mmCIF file of C-alpha atoms in Angstrom:
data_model
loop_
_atom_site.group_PDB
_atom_site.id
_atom_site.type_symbol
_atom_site.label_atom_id
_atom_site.label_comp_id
_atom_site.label_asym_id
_atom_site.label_seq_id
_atom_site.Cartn_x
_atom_site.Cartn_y
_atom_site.Cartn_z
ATOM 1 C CA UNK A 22 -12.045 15.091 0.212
ATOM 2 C CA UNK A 23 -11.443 12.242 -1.453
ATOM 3 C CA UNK A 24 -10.260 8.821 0.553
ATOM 4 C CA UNK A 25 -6.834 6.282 0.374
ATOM 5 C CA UNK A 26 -6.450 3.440 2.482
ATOM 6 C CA UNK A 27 -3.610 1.267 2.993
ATOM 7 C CA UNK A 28 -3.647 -2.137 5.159
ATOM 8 C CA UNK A 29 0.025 -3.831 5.694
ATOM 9 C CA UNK A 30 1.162 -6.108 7.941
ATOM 10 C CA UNK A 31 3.055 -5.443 11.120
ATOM 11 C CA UNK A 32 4.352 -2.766 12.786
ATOM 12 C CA UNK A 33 7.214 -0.588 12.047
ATOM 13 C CA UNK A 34 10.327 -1.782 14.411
ATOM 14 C CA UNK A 35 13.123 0.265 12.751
ATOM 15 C CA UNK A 36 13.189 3.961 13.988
ATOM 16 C CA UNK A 37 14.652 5.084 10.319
ATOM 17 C CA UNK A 38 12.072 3.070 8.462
ATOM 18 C CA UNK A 39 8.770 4.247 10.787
ATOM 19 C CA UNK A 40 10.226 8.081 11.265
ATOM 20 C CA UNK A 41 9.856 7.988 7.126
ATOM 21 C CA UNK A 42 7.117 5.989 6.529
ATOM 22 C CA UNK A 43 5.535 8.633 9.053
ATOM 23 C CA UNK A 44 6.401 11.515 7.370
ATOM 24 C CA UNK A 45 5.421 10.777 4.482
ATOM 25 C CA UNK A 46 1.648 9.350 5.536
ATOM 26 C CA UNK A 47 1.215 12.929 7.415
ATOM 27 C CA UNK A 48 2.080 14.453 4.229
ATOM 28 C CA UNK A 49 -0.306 12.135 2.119
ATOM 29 C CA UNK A 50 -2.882 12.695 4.744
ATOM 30 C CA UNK A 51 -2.766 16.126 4.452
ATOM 31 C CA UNK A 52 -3.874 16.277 0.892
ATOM 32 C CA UNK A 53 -6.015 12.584 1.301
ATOM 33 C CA UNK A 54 -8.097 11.600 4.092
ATOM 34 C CA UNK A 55 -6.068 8.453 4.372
ATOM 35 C CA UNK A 56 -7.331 5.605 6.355
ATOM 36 C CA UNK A 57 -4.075 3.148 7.569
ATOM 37 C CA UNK A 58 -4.782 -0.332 8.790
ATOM 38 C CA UNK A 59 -1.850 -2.435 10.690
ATOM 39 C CA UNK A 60 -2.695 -6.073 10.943
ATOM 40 C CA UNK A 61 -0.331 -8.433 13.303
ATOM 41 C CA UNK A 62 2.117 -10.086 11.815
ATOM 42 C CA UNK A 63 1.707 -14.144 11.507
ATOM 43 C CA UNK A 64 2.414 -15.861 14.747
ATOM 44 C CA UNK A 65 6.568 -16.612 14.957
ATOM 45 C CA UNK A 66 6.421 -20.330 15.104
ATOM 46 C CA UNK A 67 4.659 -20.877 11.703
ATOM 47 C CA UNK A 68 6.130 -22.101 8.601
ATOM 48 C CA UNK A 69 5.835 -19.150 5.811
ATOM 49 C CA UNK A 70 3.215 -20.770 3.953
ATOM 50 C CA UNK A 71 1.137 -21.055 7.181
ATOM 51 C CA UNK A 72 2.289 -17.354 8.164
ATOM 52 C CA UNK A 73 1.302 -16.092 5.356
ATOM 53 C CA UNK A 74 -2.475 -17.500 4.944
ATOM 54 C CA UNK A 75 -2.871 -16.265 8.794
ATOM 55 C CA UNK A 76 -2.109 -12.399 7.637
ATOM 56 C CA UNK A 77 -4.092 -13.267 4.575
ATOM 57 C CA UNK A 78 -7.144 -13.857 6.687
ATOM 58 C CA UNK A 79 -6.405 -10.867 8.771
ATOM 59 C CA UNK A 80 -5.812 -8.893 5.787
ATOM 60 C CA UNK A 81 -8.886 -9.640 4.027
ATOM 61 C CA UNK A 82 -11.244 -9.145 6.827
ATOM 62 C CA UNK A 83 -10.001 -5.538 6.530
ATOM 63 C CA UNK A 84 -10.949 -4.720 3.509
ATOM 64 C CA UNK A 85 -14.291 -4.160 2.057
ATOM 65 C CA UNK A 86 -16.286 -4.523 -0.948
ATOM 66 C CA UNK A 87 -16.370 -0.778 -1.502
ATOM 67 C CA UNK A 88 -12.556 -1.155 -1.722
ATOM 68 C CA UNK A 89 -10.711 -0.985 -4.825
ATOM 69 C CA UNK A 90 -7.274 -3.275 -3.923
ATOM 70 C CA UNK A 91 -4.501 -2.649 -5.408
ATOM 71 C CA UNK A 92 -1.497 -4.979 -3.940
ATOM 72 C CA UNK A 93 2.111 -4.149 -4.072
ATOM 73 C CA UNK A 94 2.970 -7.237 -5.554
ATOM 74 C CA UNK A 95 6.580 -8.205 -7.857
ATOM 75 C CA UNK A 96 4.413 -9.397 -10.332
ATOM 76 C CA UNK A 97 2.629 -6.433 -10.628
ATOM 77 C CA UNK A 98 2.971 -3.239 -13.097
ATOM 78 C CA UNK A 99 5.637 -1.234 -12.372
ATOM 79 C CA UNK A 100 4.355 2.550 -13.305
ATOM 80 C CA UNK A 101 6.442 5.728 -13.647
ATOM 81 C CA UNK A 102 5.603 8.621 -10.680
ATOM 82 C CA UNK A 103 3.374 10.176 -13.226
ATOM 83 C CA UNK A 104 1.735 7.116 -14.253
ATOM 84 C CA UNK A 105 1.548 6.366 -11.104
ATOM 85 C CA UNK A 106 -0.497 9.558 -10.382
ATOM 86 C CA UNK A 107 -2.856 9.184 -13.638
ATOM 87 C CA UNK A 108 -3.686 6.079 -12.031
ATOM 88 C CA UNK A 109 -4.567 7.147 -8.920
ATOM 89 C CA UNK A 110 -7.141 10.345 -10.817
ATOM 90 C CA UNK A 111 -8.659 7.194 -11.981
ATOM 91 C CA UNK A 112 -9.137 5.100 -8.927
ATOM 92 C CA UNK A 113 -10.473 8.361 -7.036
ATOM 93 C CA UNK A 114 -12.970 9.666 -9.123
ATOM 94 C CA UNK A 115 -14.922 6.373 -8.999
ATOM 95 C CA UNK A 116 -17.442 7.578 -5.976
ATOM 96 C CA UNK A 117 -18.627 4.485 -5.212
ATOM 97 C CA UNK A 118 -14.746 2.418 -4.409
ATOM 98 C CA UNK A 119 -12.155 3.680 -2.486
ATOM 99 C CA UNK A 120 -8.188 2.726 -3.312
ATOM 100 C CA UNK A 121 -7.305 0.982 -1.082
ATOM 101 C CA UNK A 122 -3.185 -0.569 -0.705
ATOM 102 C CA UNK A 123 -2.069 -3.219 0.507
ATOM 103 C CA UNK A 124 1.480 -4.686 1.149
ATOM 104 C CA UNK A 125 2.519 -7.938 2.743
ATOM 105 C CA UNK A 126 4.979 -8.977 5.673
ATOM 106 C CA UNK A 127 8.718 -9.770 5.638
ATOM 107 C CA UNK A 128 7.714 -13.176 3.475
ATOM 108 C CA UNK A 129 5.129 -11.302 1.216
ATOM 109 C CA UNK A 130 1.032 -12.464 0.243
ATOM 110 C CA UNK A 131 -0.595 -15.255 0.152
ATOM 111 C CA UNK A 132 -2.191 -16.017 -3.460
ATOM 112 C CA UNK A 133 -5.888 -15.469 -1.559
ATOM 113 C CA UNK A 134 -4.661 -11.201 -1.616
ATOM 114 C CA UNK A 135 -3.493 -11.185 -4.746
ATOM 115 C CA UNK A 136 -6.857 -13.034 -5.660
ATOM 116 C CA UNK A 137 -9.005 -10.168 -4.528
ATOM 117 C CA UNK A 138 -6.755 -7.307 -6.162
ATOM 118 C CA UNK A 139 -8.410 -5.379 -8.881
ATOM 119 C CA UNK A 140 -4.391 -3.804 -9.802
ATOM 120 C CA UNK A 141 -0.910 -5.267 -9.097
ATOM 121 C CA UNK A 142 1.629 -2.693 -8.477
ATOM 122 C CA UNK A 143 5.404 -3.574 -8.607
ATOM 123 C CA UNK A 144 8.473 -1.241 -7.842
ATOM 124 C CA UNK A 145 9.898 -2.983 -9.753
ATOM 125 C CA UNK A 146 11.696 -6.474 -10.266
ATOM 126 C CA UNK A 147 13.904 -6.041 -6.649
ATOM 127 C CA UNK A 148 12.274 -7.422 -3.870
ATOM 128 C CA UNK A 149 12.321 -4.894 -1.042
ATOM 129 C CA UNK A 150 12.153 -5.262 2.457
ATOM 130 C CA UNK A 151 8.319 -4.505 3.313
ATOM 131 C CA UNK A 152 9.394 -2.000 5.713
ATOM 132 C CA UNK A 153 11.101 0.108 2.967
ATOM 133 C CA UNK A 154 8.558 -0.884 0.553
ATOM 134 C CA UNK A 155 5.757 0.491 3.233
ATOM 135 C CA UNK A 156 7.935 3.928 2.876
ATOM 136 C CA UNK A 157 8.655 4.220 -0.869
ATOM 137 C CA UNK A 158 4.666 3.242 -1.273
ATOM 138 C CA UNK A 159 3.724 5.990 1.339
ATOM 139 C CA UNK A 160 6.524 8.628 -0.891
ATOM 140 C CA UNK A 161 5.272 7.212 -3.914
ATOM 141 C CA UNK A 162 1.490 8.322 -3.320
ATOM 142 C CA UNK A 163 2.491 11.791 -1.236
ATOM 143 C CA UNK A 164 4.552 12.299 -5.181
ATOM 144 C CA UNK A 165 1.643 11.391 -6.943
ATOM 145 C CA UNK A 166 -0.742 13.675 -5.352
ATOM 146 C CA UNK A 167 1.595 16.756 -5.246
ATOM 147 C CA UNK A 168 1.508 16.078 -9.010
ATOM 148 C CA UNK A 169 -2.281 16.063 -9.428
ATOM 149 C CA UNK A 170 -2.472 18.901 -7.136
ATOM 150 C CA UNK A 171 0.444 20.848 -8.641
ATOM 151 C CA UNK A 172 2.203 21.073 -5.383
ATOM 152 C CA UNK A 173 5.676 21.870 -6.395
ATOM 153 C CA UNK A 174 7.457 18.696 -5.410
ATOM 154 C CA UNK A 175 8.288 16.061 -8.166
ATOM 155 C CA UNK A 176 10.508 17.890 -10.574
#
């Protein structure tokens, strides 16, 4: 089976946000052995900048060099659901990397993330809360698989 992984930072507070982010992960991990990774969020009392580079480091040390990162990122490539899905064919049929996702906290990555990312992914040019972003990423890849699997589901 093959293997997704997804690292984000901090948990889900919001019972509408988690209870969908949650269904869709059991979905994706149904089809995906899907590894997910919660790091803490930056400690309260720093700055952003400072916040930031502190779930950077605790980011990074989660990944490893077997991973293939792809950050949700505004500047990234915004893809179509099918796109989307080619890409991830791609990304899973190289045996020796796993895909591996990765989406920041409430004020986003440091530049040391997007450093080590081998794809940027947008949703597009709207910044989204990373709690909803955490969901439509988790729906996102549940859609893409049900298309390479032809699971009746994106129509």
């Amino acid at each position: 089976m093959n293997r997704l992984k997804c690292i984000w930072t901090g948990a889900m507070k919001k019972g509408i946000w988690r209870d969908a982010a949650e269904l869709y992960w059991k979905r994706l991990s149904g089809l995906y052995t899907s590894d997910s990774v919660c790091v803490k969020d930056g400690p309260s009392h720093l700055a952003p900048g400072p916040r930031k580079e502190a779930e950077a480091k605790a980011i990074l040390a989660k990944t490893t060099p077997r991973d293939r990162v792809i950050v949700l990122d505004e500047r990234g490539k915004s893809r179509t659901s099918a796109q989307l899905a080619q890409d991830l064919t791609g990304w899973l049929e190289d045996p020796a990397r796993q895909p591996c996702f990765i989406l920041g906290g409430a004020y986003g990555l440091a530049d040391q993330v997007r450093d080590r990312a081998d794809d940027l992914l947008a949703f597009g040019p709207m910044t989204l809360p990373h709690e909803l972003a955490r969901v439509v990423l988790f729906e996102q890849l549940y859609r893409a698989a049900t298309i390479l699997k032809n699971i009746p589901y994106h129509h």
